[in-house]
């Protein structure tokens, strides 16, 4: 892979060029403004990161998480770009490319979660499980829906994925001007494709990170091919995808600990106890996480702050983030050749001093937060909401846009779905076979559900079920 093509500023629809002379922004800076001004981006302010519908202003939403990923991605891009220039890892790499990389990663951080449904990652699980349980029961004009759909169509639904939905949203569903969605640059679109494989090519146990999950739906395969051919990445991961993933992992694993501390799931002493074995196992690590935490606590005491524990934990998170940025930078630059050849199979923290710390942070969040009774209760309620919405919506779309007359309630339910999504469906469905149209109508449901905020999903569920 070559940076000259990887940083492609081509788009599905090229601009007319009438105002190019007056607009001094790069194509990637234009992407930034398209994203910031979009309703889809604004909706992230009411989507869950960890704690749904939380009353605290401190706790992160998808919006604040995305802003943090954008910031970390830009910083990593600057560090890595400077390293490539300084050590001349690539003779064709220019200072302008370093700037472009930073802008692309800044934008990618903003939209990497834009396709996620309400209620965080649990929402993805709920949608997958709904299809696993209910798709075999659905019939259409006397035929089993499962038998009508192709293997890839079915696997798309069984492996529903927020990352694939993000690509779909920004290229098709954001119907502001025309059918090209936000019409973002190919370099940016390729960066957000974390898993450049179809649903029939998923191999989570292969050891290759690119095959872990679904990267695009069959309905969006043409877009995927156009993007990856233009950048030259093909079925390999775009190099910037590794950086985006590192920024995302770094952001959510440190933020989950900080939010858990604020909510009372983790205390200063819990963190102190958890870090002790890690420090003993890694005596060569230049960053001493337990020692750093304890020094910050002592500084808080000296400063007479009201809560030395809070002072220590929050400042420790900032220190950890700086350390992990350096680890991810090293992970990319030390594996530069294999990343550019498309043969690197791990994340950027693999083999660095930060790997064990990242694993510990994730494990702590799981044990102290995600496995807690509070979260389980929330997830049971969220499951009821999403299952009911999926039941109602799938029933309504089965005979939408067919010669079969719908009943009154189904027509009412169809009217709830955004015209943007219905327009996107009609454009894709034109000239298609009946099974293909049926598949696209099922995607119409997931398109609509994924466009909902947490509050809207809860409110729609209550209104549709007469809960006042």
mmCIF file of N, CA and C in Angstrom, residues 149-215:
data_model
loop_
_atom_site.group_PDB
_atom_site.id
_atom_site.type_symbol
_atom_site.label_atom_id
_atom_site.label_comp_id
_atom_site.label_asym_id
_atom_site.label_seq_id
_atom_site.Cartn_x
_atom_site.Cartn_y
_atom_site.Cartn_z
ATOM 1 N N UNK A 149 -33.838 -15.653 1.588
ATOM 2 C CA UNK A 149 -32.638 -14.828 1.632
ATOM 3 C C UNK A 149 -31.392 -15.645 1.298
ATOM 4 N N UNK A 150 -30.414 -14.995 0.668
ATOM 5 C CA UNK A 150 -29.138 -15.659 0.389
ATOM 6 C C UNK A 150 -28.354 -15.832 1.684
ATOM 7 N N UNK A 151 -27.314 -16.648 1.617
ATOM 8 C CA UNK A 151 -26.491 -16.881 2.803
ATOM 9 C C UNK A 151 -25.913 -15.600 3.368
ATOM 10 N N UNK A 152 -25.402 -14.721 2.507
ATOM 11 C CA UNK A 152 -24.806 -13.480 2.999
ATOM 12 C C UNK A 152 -25.855 -12.543 3.575
ATOM 13 N N UNK A 153 -27.035 -12.505 2.972
ATOM 14 C CA UNK A 153 -28.103 -11.666 3.527
ATOM 15 C C UNK A 153 -28.437 -12.082 4.963
ATOM 16 N N UNK A 154 -28.583 -13.378 5.170
ATOM 17 C CA UNK A 154 -28.901 -13.881 6.516
ATOM 18 C C UNK A 154 -27.762 -13.585 7.487
ATOM 19 N N UNK A 155 -26.525 -13.824 7.055
ATOM 20 C CA UNK A 155 -25.384 -13.594 7.948
ATOM 21 C C UNK A 155 -25.243 -12.116 8.291
ATOM 22 N N UNK A 156 -25.610 -11.227 7.368
ATOM 23 C CA UNK A 156 -25.600 -9.787 7.666
ATOM 24 C C UNK A 156 -26.489 -9.488 8.863
ATOM 25 N N UNK A 157 -27.650 -10.123 8.909
ATOM 26 C CA UNK A 157 -28.603 -9.865 9.997
ATOM 27 C C UNK A 157 -28.168 -10.540 11.286
ATOM 28 N N UNK A 158 -27.662 -11.756 11.175
ATOM 29 C CA UNK A 158 -27.220 -12.480 12.375
ATOM 30 C C UNK A 158 -25.966 -11.858 12.987
ATOM 31 N N UNK A 159 -25.178 -11.144 12.170
ATOM 32 C CA UNK A 159 -23.946 -10.519 12.669
ATOM 33 C C UNK A 159 -24.046 -9.001 12.621
ATOM 34 N N UNK A 160 -25.263 -8.481 12.793
ATOM 35 C CA UNK A 160 -25.452 -7.030 12.763
ATOM 36 C C UNK A 160 -24.328 -6.336 13.531
ATOM 37 N N UNK A 161 -23.799 -5.257 12.968
ATOM 38 C CA UNK A 161 -22.596 -4.636 13.518
ATOM 39 C C UNK A 161 -22.650 -3.119 13.354
ATOM 40 N N UNK A 162 -22.402 -2.410 14.440
ATOM 41 C CA UNK A 162 -22.424 -0.950 14.403
ATOM 42 C C UNK A 162 -21.393 -0.352 13.481
ATOM 43 N N UNK A 163 -20.234 -1.005 13.319
ATOM 44 C CA UNK A 163 -19.208 -0.483 12.417
ATOM 45 C C UNK A 163 -19.682 -0.507 10.968
ATOM 46 N N UNK A 164 -20.303 -1.617 10.567
ATOM 47 C CA UNK A 164 -20.851 -1.699 9.209
ATOM 48 C C UNK A 164 -21.988 -0.696 9.032
ATOM 49 N N UNK A 165 -22.763 -0.490 10.077
ATOM 50 C CA UNK A 165 -23.869 0.465 10.015
ATOM 51 C C UNK A 165 -23.347 1.889 9.859
ATOM 52 N N UNK A 166 -22.195 2.181 10.440
ATOM 53 C CA UNK A 166 -21.604 3.520 10.296
ATOM 54 C C UNK A 166 -21.285 3.804 8.834
ATOM 55 N N UNK A 167 -20.685 2.829 8.148
ATOM 56 C CA UNK A 167 -20.390 2.999 6.715
ATOM 57 C C UNK A 167 -21.681 3.223 5.944
ATOM 58 N N UNK A 168 -22.697 2.459 6.266
ATOM 59 C CA UNK A 168 -23.988 2.580 5.577
ATOM 60 C C UNK A 168 -24.619 3.945 5.825
ATOM 61 N N UNK A 169 -24.549 4.406 7.052
ATOM 62 C CA UNK A 169 -25.185 5.679 7.388
ATOM 63 C C UNK A 169 -24.548 6.841 6.636
ATOM 64 N N UNK A 170 -23.224 6.928 6.681
ATOM 65 C CA UNK A 170 -22.576 8.110 6.084
ATOM 66 C C UNK A 170 -22.538 8.063 4.563
ATOM 67 N N UNK A 171 -22.729 6.873 3.963
ATOM 68 C CA UNK A 171 -22.690 6.789 2.494
ATOM 69 C C UNK A 171 -24.069 6.733 1.856
ATOM 70 N N UNK A 172 -25.131 6.389 2.629
ATOM 71 C CA UNK A 172 -26.461 6.237 2.032
ATOM 72 C C UNK A 172 -27.577 6.931 2.801
ATOM 73 N N UNK A 173 -27.577 6.803 4.113
ATOM 74 C CA UNK A 173 -28.759 7.175 4.894
ATOM 75 C C UNK A 173 -28.829 8.649 5.239
ATOM 76 N N UNK A 174 -27.685 9.313 5.242
ATOM 77 C CA UNK A 174 -27.691 10.755 5.523
ATOM 78 C C UNK A 174 -28.127 11.476 4.238
ATOM 79 N N UNK A 175 -29.418 11.396 3.955
ATOM 80 C CA UNK A 175 -29.946 11.865 2.674
ATOM 81 C C UNK A 175 -30.254 13.356 2.775
ATOM 82 N N UNK A 176 -29.202 14.185 2.690
ATOM 83 C CA UNK A 176 -29.385 15.633 2.788
ATOM 84 C C UNK A 176 -29.470 16.262 1.397
ATOM 85 N N UNK A 177 -28.497 15.914 0.534
ATOM 86 C CA UNK A 177 -28.444 16.463 -0.823
ATOM 87 C C UNK A 177 -28.903 15.425 -1.837
ATOM 88 N N UNK A 178 -28.363 14.221 -1.718
ATOM 89 C CA UNK A 178 -28.690 13.167 -2.674
ATOM 90 C C UNK A 178 -28.366 11.807 -2.066
ATOM 91 N N UNK A 179 -28.324 10.772 -2.912
ATOM 92 C CA UNK A 179 -28.156 9.398 -2.437
ATOM 93 C C UNK A 179 -26.757 9.060 -1.971
ATOM 94 N N UNK A 180 -25.817 10.008 -2.008
ATOM 95 C CA UNK A 180 -24.444 9.724 -1.599
ATOM 96 C C UNK A 180 -24.175 10.036 -0.132
ATOM 97 N N UNK A 181 -25.211 10.299 0.637
ATOM 98 C CA UNK A 181 -25.034 10.527 2.063
ATOM 99 C C UNK A 181 -24.203 11.765 2.338
ATOM 100 N N UNK A 182 -23.259 11.656 3.266
ATOM 101 C CA UNK A 182 -22.379 12.789 3.567
ATOM 102 C C UNK A 182 -21.349 13.007 2.467
ATOM 103 N N UNK A 183 -21.206 12.017 1.575
ATOM 104 C CA UNK A 183 -20.256 12.104 0.467
ATOM 105 C C UNK A 183 -18.850 12.441 0.965
ATOM 106 N N UNK A 184 -18.368 11.626 1.887
ATOM 107 C CA UNK A 184 -17.055 11.842 2.491
ATOM 108 C C UNK A 184 -15.956 11.282 1.599
ATOM 109 N N UNK A 185 -14.718 11.673 1.863
ATOM 110 C CA UNK A 185 -13.582 11.196 1.067
ATOM 111 C C UNK A 185 -13.375 9.704 1.261
ATOM 112 N N UNK A 186 -12.821 9.076 0.229
ATOM 113 C CA UNK A 186 -12.572 7.635 0.304
ATOM 114 C C UNK A 186 -11.566 7.285 1.396
ATOM 115 N N UNK A 187 -10.584 8.139 1.612
ATOM 116 C CA UNK A 187 -9.582 7.862 2.658
ATOM 117 C C UNK A 187 -10.253 7.773 4.026
ATOM 118 N N UNK A 188 -11.180 8.689 4.292
ATOM 119 C CA UNK A 188 -11.890 8.678 5.569
ATOM 120 C C UNK A 188 -12.802 7.457 5.675
ATOM 121 N N UNK A 189 -13.531 7.164 4.612
ATOM 122 C CA UNK A 189 -14.425 6.005 4.639
ATOM 123 C C UNK A 189 -13.648 4.717 4.867
ATOM 124 N N UNK A 190 -12.494 4.583 4.216
ATOM 125 C CA UNK A 190 -11.695 3.373 4.389
ATOM 126 C C UNK A 190 -11.157 3.259 5.813
ATOM 127 N N UNK A 191 -10.866 4.392 6.429
ATOM 128 C CA UNK A 191 -10.338 4.387 7.798
ATOM 129 C C UNK A 191 -11.359 3.832 8.795
ATOM 130 N N UNK A 192 -12.658 4.090 8.577
ATOM 131 C CA UNK A 192 -13.658 3.612 9.539
ATOM 132 C C UNK A 192 -14.084 2.171 9.278
ATOM 133 N N UNK A 193 -13.572 1.548 8.204
ATOM 134 C CA UNK A 193 -13.893 0.135 7.936
ATOM 135 C C UNK A 193 -12.906 -0.711 8.740
ATOM 136 N N UNK A 194 -13.282 -1.051 9.968
ATOM 137 C CA UNK A 194 -12.375 -1.779 10.856
ATOM 138 C C UNK A 194 -12.148 -3.215 10.407
ATOM 139 N N UNK A 195 -13.154 -3.791 9.796
ATOM 140 C CA UNK A 195 -13.082 -5.214 9.426
ATOM 141 C C UNK A 195 -13.416 -5.352 7.932
ATOM 142 N N UNK A 196 -12.417 -5.355 7.063
ATOM 143 C CA UNK A 196 -12.677 -5.362 5.615
ATOM 144 C C UNK A 196 -13.066 -6.737 5.077
ATOM 145 N N UNK A 197 -14.057 -7.359 5.722
ATOM 146 C CA UNK A 197 -14.558 -8.664 5.288
ATOM 147 C C UNK A 197 -16.087 -8.647 5.319
ATOM 148 N N UNK A 198 -16.698 -9.517 4.522
ATOM 149 C CA UNK A 198 -18.156 -9.649 4.517
ATOM 150 C C UNK A 198 -18.587 -10.551 5.672
ATOM 151 N N UNK A 199 -19.890 -10.676 5.853
ATOM 152 C CA UNK A 199 -20.414 -11.484 6.958
ATOM 153 C C UNK A 199 -20.126 -12.973 6.773
ATOM 154 N N UNK A 200 -19.876 -13.404 5.546
ATOM 155 C CA UNK A 200 -19.564 -14.819 5.304
ATOM 156 C C UNK A 200 -18.075 -15.114 5.428
ATOM 157 N N UNK A 201 -17.289 -14.072 5.654
ATOM 158 C CA UNK A 201 -15.834 -14.241 5.767
ATOM 159 C C UNK A 201 -15.315 -14.020 7.185
ATOM 160 N N UNK A 202 -16.224 -13.844 8.137
ATOM 161 C CA UNK A 202 -15.825 -13.615 9.531
ATOM 162 C C UNK A 202 -15.157 -14.873 10.086
ATOM 163 N N UNK A 203 -13.988 -14.681 10.706
ATOM 164 C CA UNK A 203 -13.289 -15.796 11.373
ATOM 165 C C UNK A 203 -12.703 -15.261 12.677
ATOM 166 N N UNK A 204 -13.514 -15.160 13.718
ATOM 167 C CA UNK A 204 -13.057 -14.522 14.965
ATOM 168 C C UNK A 204 -11.906 -15.239 15.647
ATOM 169 N N UNK A 205 -11.692 -16.516 15.329
ATOM 170 C CA UNK A 205 -10.619 -17.269 15.979
ATOM 171 C C UNK A 205 -9.379 -17.422 15.102
ATOM 172 N N UNK A 206 -9.314 -16.678 13.998
ATOM 173 C CA UNK A 206 -8.188 -16.832 13.063
ATOM 174 C C UNK A 206 -6.894 -16.206 13.576
ATOM 175 N N UNK A 207 -7.030 -15.290 14.548
ATOM 176 C CA UNK A 207 -5.851 -14.573 15.029
ATOM 177 C C UNK A 207 -5.557 -13.313 14.241
ATOM 178 N N UNK A 208 -6.332 -13.071 13.178
ATOM 179 C CA UNK A 208 -6.164 -11.870 12.355
ATOM 180 C C UNK A 208 -7.268 -10.896 12.728
ATOM 181 N N UNK A 209 -6.904 -9.734 13.235
ATOM 182 C CA UNK A 209 -7.881 -8.779 13.768
ATOM 183 C C UNK A 209 -8.862 -8.302 12.714
ATOM 184 N N UNK A 210 -8.464 -8.311 11.448
ATOM 185 C CA UNK A 210 -9.328 -7.815 10.381
ATOM 186 C C UNK A 210 -10.524 -8.725 10.108
ATOM 187 N N UNK A 211 -10.477 -9.965 10.577
ATOM 188 C CA UNK A 211 -11.538 -10.933 10.315
ATOM 189 C C UNK A 211 -12.460 -11.154 11.518
ATOM 190 N N UNK A 212 -12.330 -10.288 12.500
ATOM 191 C CA UNK A 212 -13.039 -10.487 13.769
ATOM 192 C C UNK A 212 -14.549 -10.287 13.642
ATOM 193 N N UNK A 213 -14.969 -9.306 12.845
ATOM 194 C CA UNK A 213 -16.392 -8.980 12.728
ATOM 195 C C UNK A 213 -16.723 -8.586 11.287
ATOM 196 N N UNK A 214 -18.009 -8.359 11.071
ATOM 197 C CA UNK A 214 -18.508 -7.897 9.784
ATOM 198 C C UNK A 214 -18.099 -6.446 9.530
ATOM 199 N N UNK A 215 -17.630 -6.152 8.304
ATOM 200 C CA UNK A 215 -17.206 -4.790 7.987
ATOM 201 C C UNK A 215 -18.151 -4.020 7.095
#
